[in-house]
mmCIF file of N, CA and C in Angstrom:
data_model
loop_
_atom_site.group_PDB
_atom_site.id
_atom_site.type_symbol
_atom_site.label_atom_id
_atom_site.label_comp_id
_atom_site.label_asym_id
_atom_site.label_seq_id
_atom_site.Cartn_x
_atom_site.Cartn_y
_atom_site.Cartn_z
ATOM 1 N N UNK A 1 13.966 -7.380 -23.016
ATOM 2 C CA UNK A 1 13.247 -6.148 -23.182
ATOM 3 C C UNK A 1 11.955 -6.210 -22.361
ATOM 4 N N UNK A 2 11.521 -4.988 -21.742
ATOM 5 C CA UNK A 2 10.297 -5.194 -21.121
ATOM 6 C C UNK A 2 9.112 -4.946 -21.563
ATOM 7 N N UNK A 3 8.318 -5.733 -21.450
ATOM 8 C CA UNK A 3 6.907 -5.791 -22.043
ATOM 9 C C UNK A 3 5.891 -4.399 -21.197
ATOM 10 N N UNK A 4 5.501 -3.151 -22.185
ATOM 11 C CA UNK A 4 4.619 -2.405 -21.597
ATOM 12 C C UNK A 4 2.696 -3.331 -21.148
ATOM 13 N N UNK A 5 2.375 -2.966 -19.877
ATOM 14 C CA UNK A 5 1.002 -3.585 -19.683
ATOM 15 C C UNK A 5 -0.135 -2.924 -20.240
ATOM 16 N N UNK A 6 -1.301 -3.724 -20.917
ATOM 17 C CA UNK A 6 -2.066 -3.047 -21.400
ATOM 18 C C UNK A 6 -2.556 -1.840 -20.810
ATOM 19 N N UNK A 7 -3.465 -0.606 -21.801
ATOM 20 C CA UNK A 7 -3.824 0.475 -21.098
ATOM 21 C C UNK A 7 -4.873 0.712 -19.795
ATOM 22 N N UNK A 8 -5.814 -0.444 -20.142
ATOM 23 C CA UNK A 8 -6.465 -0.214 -19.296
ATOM 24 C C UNK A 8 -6.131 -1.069 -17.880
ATOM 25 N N UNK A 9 -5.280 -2.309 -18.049
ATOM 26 C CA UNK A 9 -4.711 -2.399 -16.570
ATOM 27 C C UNK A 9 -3.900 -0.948 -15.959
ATOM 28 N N UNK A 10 -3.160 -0.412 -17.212
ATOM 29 C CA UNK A 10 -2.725 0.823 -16.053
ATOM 30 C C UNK A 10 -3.588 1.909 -15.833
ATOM 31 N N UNK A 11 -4.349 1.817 -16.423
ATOM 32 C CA UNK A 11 -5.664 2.791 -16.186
ATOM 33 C C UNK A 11 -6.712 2.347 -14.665
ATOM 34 N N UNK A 12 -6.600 0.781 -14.641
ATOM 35 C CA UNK A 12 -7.023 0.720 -13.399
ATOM 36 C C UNK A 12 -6.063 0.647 -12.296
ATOM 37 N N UNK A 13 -4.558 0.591 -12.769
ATOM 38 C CA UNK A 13 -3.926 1.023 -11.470
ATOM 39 C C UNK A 13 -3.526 2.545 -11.201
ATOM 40 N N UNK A 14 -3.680 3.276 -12.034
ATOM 41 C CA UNK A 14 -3.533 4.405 -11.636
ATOM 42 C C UNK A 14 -4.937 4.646 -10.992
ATOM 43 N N UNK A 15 -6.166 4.566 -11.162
ATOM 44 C CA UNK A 15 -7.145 5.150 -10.559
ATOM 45 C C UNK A 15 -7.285 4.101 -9.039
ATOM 46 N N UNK A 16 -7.002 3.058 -8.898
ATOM 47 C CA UNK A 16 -6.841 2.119 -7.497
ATOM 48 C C UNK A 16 -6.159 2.265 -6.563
ATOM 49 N N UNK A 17 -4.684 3.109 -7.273
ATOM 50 C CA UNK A 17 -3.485 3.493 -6.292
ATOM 51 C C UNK A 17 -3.645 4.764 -5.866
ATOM 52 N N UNK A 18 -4.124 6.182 -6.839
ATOM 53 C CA UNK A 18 -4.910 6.841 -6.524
ATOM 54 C C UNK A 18 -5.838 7.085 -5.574
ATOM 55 N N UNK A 19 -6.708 6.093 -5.095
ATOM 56 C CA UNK A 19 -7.428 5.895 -4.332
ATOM 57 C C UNK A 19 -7.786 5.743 -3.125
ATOM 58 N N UNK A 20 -5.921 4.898 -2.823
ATOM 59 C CA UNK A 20 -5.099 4.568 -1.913
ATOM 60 C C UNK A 20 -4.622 5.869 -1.310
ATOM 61 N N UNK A 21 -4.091 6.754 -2.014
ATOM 62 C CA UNK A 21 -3.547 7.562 -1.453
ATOM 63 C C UNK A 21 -4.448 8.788 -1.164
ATOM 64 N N UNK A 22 -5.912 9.225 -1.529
ATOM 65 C CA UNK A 22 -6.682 9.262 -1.298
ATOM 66 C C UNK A 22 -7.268 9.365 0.661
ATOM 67 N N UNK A 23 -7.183 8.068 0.444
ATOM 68 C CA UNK A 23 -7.267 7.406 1.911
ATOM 69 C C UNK A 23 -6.465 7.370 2.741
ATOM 70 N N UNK A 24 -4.926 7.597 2.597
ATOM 71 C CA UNK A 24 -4.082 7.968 3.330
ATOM 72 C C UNK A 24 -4.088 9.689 3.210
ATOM 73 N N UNK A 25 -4.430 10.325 2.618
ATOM 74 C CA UNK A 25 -5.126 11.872 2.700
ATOM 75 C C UNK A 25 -5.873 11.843 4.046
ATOM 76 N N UNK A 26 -6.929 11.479 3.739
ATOM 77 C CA UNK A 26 -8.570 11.383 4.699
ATOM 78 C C UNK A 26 -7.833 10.899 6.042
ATOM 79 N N UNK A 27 -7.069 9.999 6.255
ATOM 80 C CA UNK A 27 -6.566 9.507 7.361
ATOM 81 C C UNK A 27 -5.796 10.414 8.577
ATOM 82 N N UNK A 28 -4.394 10.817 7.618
ATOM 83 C CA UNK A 28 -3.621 11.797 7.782
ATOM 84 C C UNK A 28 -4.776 12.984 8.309
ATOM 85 N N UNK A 29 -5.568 13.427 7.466
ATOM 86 C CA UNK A 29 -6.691 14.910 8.158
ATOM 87 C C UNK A 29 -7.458 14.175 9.358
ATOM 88 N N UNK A 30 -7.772 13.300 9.567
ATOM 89 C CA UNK A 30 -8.445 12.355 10.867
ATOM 90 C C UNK A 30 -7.615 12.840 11.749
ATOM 91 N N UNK A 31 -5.872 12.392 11.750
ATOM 92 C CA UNK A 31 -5.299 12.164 13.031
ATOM 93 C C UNK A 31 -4.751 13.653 13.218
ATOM 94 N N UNK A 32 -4.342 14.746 12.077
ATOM 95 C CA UNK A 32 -4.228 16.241 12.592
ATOM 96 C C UNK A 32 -5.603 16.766 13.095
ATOM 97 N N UNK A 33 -6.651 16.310 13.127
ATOM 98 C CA UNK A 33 -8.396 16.983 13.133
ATOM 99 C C UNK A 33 -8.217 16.826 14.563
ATOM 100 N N UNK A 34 -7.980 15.481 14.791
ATOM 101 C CA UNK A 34 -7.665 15.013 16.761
ATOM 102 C C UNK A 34 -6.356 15.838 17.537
ATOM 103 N N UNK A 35 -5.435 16.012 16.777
ATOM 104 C CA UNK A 35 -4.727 16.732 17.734
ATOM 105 C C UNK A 35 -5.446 18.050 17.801
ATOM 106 N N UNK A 36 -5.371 18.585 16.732
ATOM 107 C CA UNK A 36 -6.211 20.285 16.782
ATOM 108 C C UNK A 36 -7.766 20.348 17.688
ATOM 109 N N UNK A 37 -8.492 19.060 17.870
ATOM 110 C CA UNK A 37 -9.723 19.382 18.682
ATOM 111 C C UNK A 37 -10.830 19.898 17.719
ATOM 112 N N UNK A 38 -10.584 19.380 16.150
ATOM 113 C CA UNK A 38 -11.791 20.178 15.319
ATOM 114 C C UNK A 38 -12.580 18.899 15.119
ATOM 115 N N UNK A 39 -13.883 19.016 15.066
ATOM 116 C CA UNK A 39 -14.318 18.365 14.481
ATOM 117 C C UNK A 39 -14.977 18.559 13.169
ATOM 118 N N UNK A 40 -14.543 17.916 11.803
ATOM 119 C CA UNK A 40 -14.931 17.917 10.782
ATOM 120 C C UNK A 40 -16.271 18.164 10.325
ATOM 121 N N UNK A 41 -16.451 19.142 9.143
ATOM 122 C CA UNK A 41 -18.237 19.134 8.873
ATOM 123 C C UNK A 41 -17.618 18.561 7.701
ATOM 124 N N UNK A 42 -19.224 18.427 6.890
ATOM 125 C CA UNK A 42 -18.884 18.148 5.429
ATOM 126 C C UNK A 42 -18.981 19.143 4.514
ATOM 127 N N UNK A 43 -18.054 20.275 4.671
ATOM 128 C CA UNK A 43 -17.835 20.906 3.715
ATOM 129 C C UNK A 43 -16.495 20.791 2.924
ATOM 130 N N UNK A 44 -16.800 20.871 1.589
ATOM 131 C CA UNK A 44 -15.088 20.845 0.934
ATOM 132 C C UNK A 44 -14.265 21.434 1.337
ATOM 133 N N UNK A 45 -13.964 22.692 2.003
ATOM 134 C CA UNK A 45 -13.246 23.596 2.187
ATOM 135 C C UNK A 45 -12.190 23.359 3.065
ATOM 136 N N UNK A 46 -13.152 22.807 4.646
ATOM 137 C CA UNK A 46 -12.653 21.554 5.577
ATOM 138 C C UNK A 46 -11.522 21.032 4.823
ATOM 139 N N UNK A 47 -11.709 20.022 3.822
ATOM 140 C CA UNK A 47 -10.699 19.068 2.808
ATOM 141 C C UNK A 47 -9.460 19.666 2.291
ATOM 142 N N UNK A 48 -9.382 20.514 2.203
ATOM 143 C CA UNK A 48 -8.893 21.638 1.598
ATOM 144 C C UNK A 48 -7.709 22.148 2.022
ATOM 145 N N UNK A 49 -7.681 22.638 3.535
ATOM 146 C CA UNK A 49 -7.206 23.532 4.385
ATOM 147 C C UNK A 49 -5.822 22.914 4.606
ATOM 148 N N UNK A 50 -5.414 21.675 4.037
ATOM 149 C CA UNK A 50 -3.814 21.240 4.070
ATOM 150 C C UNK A 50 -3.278 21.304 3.266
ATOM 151 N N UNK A 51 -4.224 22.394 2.332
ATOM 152 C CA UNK A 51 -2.912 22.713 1.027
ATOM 153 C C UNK A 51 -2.258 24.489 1.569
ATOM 154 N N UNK A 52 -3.075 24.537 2.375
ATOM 155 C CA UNK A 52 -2.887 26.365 2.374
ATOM 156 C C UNK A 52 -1.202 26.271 3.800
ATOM 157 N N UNK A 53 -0.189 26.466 4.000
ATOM 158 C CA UNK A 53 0.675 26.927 4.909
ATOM 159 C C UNK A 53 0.328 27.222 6.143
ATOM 160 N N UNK A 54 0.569 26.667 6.879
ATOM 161 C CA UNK A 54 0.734 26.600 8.662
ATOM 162 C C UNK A 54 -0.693 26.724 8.683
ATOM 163 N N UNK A 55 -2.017 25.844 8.166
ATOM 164 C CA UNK A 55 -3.387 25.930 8.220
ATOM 165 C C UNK A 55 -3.731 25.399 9.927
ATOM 166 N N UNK A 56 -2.459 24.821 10.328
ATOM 167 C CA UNK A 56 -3.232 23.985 11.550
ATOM 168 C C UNK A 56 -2.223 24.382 12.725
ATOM 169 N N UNK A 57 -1.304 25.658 12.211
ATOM 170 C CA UNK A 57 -0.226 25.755 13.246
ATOM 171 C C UNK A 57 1.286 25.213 12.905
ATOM 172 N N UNK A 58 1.774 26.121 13.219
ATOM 173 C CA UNK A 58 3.368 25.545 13.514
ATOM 174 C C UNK A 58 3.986 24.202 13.715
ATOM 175 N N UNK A 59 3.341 23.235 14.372
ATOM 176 C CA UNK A 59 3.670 22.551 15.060
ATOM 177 C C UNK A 59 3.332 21.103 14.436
ATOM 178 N N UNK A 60 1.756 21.476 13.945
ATOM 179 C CA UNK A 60 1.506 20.263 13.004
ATOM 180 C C UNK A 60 2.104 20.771 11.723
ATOM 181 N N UNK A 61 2.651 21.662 10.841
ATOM 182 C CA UNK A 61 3.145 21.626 9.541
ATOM 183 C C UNK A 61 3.648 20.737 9.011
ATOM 184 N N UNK A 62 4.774 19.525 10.012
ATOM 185 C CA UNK A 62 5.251 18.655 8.765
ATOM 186 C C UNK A 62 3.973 17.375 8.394
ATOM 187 N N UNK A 63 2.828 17.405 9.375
ATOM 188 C CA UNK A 63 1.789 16.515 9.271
ATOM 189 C C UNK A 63 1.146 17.108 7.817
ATOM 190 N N UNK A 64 0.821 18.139 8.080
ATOM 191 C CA UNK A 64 -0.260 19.282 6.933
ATOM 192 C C UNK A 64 0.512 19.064 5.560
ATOM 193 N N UNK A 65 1.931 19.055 5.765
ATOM 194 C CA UNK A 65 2.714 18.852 4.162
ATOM 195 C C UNK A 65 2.350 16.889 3.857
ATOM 196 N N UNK A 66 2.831 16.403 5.014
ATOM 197 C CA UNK A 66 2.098 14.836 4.255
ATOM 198 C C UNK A 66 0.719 14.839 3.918
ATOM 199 N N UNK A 67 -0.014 15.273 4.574
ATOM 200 C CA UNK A 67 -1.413 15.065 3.998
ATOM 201 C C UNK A 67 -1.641 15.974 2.675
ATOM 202 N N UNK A 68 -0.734 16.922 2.264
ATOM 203 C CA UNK A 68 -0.870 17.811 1.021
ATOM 204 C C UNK A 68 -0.638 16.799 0.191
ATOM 205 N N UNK A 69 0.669 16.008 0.127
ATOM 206 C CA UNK A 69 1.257 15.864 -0.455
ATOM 207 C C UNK A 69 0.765 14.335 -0.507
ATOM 208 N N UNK A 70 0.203 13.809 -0.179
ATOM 209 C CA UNK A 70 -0.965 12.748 -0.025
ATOM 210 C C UNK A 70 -1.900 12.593 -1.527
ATOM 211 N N UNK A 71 -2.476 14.282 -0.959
ATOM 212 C CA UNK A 71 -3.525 14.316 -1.821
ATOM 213 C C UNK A 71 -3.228 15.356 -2.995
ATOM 214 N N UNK A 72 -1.876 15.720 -3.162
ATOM 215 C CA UNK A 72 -1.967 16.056 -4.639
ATOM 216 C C UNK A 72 -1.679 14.429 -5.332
ATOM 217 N N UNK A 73 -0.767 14.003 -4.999
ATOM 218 C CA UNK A 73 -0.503 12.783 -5.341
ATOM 219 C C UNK A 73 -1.764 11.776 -5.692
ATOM 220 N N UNK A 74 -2.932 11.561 -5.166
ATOM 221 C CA UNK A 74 -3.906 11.016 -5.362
ATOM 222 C C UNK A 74 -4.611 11.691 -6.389
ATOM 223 N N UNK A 75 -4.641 12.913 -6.379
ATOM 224 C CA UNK A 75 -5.424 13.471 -7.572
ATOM 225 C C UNK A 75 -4.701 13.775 -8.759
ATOM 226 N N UNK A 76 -3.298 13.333 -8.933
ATOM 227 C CA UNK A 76 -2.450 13.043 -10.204
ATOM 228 C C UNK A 76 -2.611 12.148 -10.901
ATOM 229 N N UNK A 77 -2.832 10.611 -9.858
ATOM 230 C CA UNK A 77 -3.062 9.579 -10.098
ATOM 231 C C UNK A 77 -4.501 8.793 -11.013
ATOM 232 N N UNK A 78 -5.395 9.562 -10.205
ATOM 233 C CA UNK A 78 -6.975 9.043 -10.075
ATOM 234 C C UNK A 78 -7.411 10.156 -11.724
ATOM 235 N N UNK A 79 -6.899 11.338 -11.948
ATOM 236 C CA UNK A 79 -6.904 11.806 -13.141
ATOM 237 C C UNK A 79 -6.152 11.119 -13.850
ATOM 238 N N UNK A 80 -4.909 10.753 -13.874
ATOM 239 C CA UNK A 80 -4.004 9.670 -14.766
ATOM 240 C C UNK A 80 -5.180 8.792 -15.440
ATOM 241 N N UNK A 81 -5.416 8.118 -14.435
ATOM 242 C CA UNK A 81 -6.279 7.166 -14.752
ATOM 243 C C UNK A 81 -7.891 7.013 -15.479
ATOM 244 N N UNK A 82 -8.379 8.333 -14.955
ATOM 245 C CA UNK A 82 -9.321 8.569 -15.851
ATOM 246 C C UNK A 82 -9.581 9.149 -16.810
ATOM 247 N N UNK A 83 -8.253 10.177 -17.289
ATOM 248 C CA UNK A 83 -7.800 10.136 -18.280
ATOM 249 C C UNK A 83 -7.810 9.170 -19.744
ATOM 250 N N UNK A 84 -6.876 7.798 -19.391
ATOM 251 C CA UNK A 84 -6.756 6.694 -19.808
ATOM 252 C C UNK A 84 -7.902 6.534 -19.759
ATOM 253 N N UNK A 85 -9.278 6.079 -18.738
ATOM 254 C CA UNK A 85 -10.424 5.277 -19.295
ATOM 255 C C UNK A 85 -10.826 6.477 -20.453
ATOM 256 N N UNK A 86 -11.162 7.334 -20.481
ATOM 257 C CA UNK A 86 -11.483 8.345 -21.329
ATOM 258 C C UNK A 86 -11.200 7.997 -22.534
ATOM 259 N N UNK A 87 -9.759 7.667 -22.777
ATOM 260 C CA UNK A 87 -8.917 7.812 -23.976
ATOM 261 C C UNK A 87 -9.601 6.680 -24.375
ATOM 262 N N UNK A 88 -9.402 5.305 -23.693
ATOM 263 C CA UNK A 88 -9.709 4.136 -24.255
ATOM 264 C C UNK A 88 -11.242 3.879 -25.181
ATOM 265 N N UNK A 89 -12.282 4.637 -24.057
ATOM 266 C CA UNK A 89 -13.442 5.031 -24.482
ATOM 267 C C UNK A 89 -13.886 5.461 -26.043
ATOM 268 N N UNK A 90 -12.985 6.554 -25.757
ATOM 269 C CA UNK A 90 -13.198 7.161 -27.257
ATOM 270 C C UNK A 90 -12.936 6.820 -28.252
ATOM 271 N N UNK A 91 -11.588 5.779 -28.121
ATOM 272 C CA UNK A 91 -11.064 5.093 -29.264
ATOM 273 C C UNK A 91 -12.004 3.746 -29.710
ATOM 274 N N UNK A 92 -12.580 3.410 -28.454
ATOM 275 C CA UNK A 92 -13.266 2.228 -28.772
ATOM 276 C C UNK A 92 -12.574 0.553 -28.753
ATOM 277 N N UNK A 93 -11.803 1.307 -27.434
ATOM 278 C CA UNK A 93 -10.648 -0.180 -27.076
ATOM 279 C C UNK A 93 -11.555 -0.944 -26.349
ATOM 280 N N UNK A 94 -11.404 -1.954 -26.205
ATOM 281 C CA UNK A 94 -11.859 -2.783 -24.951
ATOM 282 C C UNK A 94 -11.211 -2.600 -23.609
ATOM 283 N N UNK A 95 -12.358 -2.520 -22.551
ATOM 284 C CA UNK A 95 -11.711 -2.733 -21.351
ATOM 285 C C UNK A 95 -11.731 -3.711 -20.349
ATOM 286 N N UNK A 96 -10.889 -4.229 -19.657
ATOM 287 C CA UNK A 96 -11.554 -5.793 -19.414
ATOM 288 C C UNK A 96 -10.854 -5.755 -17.752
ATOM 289 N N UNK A 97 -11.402 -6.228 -16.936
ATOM 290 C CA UNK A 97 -11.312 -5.143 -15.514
ATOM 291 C C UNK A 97 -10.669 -6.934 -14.803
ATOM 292 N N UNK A 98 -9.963 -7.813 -15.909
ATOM 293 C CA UNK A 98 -9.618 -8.897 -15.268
ATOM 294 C C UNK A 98 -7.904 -9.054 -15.022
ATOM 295 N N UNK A 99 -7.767 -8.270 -13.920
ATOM 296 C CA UNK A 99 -6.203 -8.112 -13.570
ATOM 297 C C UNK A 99 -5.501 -8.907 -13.370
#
């Protein structure tokens, strides 16, 4: 039978892997930003613009769906996870960050 891992190890792997994918988001918008010739400000909106349909053109779309799909995935995760610290919090579990 398999042994479930405590909550807060999966609480720190959901918010670590999260994080990961995150960064393969940011990456993915780096290398469509270079083909398109934009250069990035720091506004959120910028961040944004690979959830909306053909945001960068025809041509980059199947790039714009990985980087969507990047970063819904990261923000499923990184909420998963802080979720869980939340929960643990409130209950008054211990959390012990020794993986």
């Amino acid at each position: 039978m398999l042994e479930m891992p405590p909550l807060d190890s999966l609480a720190i792997a959901f918010t670590g892997v999260g994080l990961l994918f995150f960064l393969r988001y940011f990456l993915a918008m780096r290398r469509i930003w270079k083909v398109v010739g934009y250069r990035p400000s720091f506004q959120f909106g910028d961040f944004f613009r690979a959830t909306r349909h053909e945001a960068f053109g025809p041509d980059l779309e199947p790039e714009r769906r990985y980087a969507a799909r990047q970063l819904m995935l990261g923000t499923g995760l990184v909420l998963s996870g802080l979720v869980l610290f939340a929960w643990l919090l409130a209950t008054g579990a211990p959390i012990r960050f020794d993986i």
